[in-house]
PDB file of C-alpha atoms in Angstrom:
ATOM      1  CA  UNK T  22       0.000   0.000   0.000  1.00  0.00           C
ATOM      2  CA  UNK T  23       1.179   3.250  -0.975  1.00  0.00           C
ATOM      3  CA  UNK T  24       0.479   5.481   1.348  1.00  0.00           C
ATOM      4  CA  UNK T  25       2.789   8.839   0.259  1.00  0.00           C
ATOM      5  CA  UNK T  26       2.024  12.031   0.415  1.00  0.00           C
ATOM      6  CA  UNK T  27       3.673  14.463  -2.417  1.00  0.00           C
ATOM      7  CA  UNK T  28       5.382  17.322  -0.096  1.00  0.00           C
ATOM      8  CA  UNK T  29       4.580  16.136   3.252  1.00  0.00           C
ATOM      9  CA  UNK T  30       6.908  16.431   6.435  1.00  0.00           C
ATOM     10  CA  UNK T  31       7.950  13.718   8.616  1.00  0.00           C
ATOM     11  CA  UNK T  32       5.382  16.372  11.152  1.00  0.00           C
ATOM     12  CA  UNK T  33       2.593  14.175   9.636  1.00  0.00           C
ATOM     13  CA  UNK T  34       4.541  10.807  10.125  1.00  0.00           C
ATOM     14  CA  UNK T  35       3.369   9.714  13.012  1.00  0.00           C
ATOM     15  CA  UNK T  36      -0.346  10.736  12.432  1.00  0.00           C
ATOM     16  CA  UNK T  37      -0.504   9.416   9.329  1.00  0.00           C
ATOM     17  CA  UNK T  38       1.738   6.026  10.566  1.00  0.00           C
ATOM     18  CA  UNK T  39      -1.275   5.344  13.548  1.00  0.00           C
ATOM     19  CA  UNK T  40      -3.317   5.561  10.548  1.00  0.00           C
ATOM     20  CA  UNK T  41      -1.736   3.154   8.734  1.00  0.00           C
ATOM     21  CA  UNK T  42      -1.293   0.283  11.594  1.00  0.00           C
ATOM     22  CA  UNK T  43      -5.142   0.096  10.951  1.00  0.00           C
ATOM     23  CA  UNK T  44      -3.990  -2.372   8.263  1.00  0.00           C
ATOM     24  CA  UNK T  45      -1.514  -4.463   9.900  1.00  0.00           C
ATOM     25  CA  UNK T  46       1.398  -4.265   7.987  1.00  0.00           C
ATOM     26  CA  UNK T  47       3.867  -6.628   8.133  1.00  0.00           C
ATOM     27  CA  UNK T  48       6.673  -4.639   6.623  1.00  0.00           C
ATOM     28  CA  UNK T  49       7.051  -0.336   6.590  1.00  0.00           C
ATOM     29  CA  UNK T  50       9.235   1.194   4.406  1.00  0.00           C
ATOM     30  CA  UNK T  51       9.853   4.646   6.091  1.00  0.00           C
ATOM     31  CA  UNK T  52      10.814   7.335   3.456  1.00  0.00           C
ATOM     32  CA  UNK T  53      10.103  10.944   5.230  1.00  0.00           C
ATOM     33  CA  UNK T  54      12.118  13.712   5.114  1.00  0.00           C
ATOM     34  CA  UNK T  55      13.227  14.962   2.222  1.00  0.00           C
ATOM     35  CA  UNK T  56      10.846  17.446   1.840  1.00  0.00           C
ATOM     36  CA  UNK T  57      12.005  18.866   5.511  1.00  0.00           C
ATOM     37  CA  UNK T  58      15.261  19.150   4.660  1.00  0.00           C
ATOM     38  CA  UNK T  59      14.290  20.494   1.015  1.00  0.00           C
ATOM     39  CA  UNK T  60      12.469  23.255   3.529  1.00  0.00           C
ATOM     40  CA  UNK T  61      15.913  23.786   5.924  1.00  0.00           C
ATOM     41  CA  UNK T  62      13.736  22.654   8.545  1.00  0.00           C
ATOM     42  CA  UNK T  63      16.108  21.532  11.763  1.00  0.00           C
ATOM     43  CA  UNK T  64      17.035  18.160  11.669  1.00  0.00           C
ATOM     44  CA  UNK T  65      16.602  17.243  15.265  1.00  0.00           C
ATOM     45  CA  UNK T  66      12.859  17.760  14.956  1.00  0.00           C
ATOM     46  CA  UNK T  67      12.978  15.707  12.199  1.00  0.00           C
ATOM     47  CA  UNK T  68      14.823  12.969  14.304  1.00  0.00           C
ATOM     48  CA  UNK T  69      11.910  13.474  17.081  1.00  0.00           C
ATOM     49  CA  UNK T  70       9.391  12.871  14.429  1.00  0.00           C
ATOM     50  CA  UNK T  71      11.067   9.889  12.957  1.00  0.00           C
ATOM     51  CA  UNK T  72      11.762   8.177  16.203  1.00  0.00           C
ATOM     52  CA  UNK T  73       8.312   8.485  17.563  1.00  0.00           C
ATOM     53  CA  UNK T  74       7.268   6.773  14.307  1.00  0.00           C
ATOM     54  CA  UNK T  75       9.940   3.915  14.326  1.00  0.00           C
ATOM     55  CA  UNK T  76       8.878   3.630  17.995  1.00  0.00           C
ATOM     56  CA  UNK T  77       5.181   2.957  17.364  1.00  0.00           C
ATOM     57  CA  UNK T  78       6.355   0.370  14.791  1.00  0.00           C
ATOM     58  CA  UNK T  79       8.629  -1.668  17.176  1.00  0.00           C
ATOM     59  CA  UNK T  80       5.860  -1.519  19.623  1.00  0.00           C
ATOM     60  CA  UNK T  81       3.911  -3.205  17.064  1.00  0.00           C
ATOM     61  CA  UNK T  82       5.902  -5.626  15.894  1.00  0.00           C
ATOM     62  CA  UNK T  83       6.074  -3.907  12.319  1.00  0.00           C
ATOM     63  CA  UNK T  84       9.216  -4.525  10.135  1.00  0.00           C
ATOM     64  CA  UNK T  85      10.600  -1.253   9.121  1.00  0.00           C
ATOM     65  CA  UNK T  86      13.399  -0.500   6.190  1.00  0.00           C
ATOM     66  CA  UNK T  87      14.683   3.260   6.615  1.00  0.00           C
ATOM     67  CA  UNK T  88      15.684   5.042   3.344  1.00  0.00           C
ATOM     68  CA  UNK T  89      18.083   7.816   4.099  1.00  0.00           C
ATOM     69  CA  UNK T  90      17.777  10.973   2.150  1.00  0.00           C
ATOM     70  CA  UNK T  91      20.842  13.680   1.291  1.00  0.00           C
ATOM     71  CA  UNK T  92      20.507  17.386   0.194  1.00  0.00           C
ATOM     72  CA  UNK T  93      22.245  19.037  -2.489  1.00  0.00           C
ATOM     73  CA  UNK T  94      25.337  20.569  -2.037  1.00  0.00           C
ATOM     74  CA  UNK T  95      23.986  24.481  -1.888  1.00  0.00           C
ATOM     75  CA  UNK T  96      22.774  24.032   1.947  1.00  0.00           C
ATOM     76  CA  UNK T  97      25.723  23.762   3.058  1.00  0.00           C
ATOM     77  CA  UNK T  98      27.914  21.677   4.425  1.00  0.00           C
ATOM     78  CA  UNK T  99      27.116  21.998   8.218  1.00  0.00           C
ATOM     79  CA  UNK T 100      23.168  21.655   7.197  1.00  0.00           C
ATOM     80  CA  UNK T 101      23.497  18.519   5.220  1.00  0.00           C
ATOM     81  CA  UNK T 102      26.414  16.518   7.815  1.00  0.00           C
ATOM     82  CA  UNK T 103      23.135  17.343  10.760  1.00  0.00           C
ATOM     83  CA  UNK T 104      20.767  16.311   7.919  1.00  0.00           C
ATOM     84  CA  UNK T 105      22.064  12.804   7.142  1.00  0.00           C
ATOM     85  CA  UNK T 106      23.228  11.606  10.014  1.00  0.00           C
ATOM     86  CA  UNK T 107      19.997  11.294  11.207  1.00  0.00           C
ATOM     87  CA  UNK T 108      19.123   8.086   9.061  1.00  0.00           C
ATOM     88  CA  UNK T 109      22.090   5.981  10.173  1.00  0.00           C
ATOM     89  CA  UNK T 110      21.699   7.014  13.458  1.00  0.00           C
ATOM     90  CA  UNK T 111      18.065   6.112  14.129  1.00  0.00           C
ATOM     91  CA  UNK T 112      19.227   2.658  11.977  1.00  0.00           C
ATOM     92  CA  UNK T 113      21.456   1.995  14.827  1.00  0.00           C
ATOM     93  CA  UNK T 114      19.558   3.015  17.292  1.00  0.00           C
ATOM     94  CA  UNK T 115      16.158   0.629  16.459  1.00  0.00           C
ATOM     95  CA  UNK T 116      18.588  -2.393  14.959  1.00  0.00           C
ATOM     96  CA  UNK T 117      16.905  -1.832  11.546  1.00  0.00           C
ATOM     97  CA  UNK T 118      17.880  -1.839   7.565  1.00  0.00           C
ATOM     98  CA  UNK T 119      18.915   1.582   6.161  1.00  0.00           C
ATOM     99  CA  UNK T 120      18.793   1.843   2.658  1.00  0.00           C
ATOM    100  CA  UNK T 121      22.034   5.025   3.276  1.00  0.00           C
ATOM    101  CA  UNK T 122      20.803   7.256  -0.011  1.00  0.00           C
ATOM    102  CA  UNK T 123      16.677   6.411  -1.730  1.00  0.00           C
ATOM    103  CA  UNK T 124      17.465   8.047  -4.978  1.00  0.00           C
ATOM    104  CA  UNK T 125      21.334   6.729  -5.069  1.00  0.00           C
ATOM    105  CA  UNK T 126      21.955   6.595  -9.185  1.00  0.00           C
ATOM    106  CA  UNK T 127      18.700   8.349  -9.613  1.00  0.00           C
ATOM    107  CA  UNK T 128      18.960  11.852  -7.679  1.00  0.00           C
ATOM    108  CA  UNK T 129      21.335  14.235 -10.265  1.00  0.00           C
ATOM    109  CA  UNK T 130      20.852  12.066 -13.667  1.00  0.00           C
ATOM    110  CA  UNK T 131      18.393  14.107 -15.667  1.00  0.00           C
ATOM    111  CA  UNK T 132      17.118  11.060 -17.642  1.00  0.00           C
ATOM    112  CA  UNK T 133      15.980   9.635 -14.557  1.00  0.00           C
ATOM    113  CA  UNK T 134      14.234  12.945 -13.304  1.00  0.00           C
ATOM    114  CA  UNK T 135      11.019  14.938 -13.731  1.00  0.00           C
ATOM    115  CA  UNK T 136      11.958  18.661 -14.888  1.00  0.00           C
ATOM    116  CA  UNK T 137      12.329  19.600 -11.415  1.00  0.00           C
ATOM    117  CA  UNK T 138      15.354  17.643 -11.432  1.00  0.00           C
ATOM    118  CA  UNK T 139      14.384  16.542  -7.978  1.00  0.00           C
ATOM    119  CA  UNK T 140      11.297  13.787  -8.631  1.00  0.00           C
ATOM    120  CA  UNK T 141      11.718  10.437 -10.469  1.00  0.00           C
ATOM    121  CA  UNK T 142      10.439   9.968 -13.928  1.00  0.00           C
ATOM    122  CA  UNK T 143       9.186   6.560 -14.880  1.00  0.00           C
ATOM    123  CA  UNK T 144      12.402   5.730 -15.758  1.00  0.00           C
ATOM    124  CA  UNK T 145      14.027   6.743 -12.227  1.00  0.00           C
ATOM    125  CA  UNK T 146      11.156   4.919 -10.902  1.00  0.00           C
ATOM    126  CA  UNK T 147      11.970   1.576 -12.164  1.00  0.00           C
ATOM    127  CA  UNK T 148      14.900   2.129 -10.940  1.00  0.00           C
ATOM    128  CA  UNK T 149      13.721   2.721  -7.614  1.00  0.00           C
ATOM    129  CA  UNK T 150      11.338  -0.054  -7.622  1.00  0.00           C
ATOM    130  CA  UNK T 151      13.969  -2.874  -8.117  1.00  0.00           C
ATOM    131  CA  UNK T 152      16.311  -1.528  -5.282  1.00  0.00           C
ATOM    132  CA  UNK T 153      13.411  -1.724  -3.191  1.00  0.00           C
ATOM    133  CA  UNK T 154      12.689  -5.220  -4.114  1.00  0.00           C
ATOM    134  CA  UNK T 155      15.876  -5.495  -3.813  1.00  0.00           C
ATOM    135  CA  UNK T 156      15.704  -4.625  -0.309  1.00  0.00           C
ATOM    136  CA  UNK T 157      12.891  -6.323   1.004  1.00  0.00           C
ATOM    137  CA  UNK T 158      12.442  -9.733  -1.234  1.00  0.00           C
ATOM    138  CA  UNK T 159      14.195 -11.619   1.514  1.00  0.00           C
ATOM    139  CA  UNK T 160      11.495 -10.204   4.245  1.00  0.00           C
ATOM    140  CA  UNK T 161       8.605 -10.870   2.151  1.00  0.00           C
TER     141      UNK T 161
END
């Protein structure tokens, strides 16, 4: 089940994750917070939000795969270190696959991106779609 939201926050993870347990996964695959560091909003809250929502899932006994995000050069070095750290860190912290970079080979290769240069085509998105089966084949 899909259950994205084009330009959300990871604010509306854990809302929209208690949601979501309605169905009983048996596998998450938590991809939030691109769009807050697209927005320079401070990592640590981003953290907060992201913990609280791998928290509910380990309470509930719900598989979770993490894909890490990184910014683009132009916010700065300081920004992006705080930024993506965060992934790996909460990986550690809750035992738990990280997939280190979601658009790694997609993110910068304009054949593979909308005209935004920031959103998979369809191309990008097969792409995408076999490194997450990749990922998750041996939990299914």
């Amino acid at each position: 089940m899909n259950a994205s939201i084009s330009g959300s926050t990871s604010a509306s993870g854990p809302g929209r994750l208690r949601w979501q347990l309605k169905n009983k996964p048996d596998l998450l695959l938590l991809e939030l917070g691109a769009n807050d560091g697209l927005r320079g909003l401070d990592p640590l809250k981003m953290e907060e939000n992201l913990d609280q929502v791998l928290r509910e899932c380990k309470k509930e006994k719900v598989a979770v795969i993490l894909a890490g995000m990184k910014m683009p050069l132009n916010y700065g070095k300081e920004y992006r270190q705080k930024f993506e750290a965060v992934f790996p860190r909460l990986a550690q912290k809750y035992q738990i696959p990280l997939i280190p970079f979601f658009l790694d080979g997609i993110a910068g290769d304009a054949k593979l991106n909308q005209a935004d240069g920031i959103h998979p085509n369809e191309k990008g998105h097969q792409i995408l779609a076999e490194k997450i089966y990749q990922q998750i084949k041996d939990l299914l």
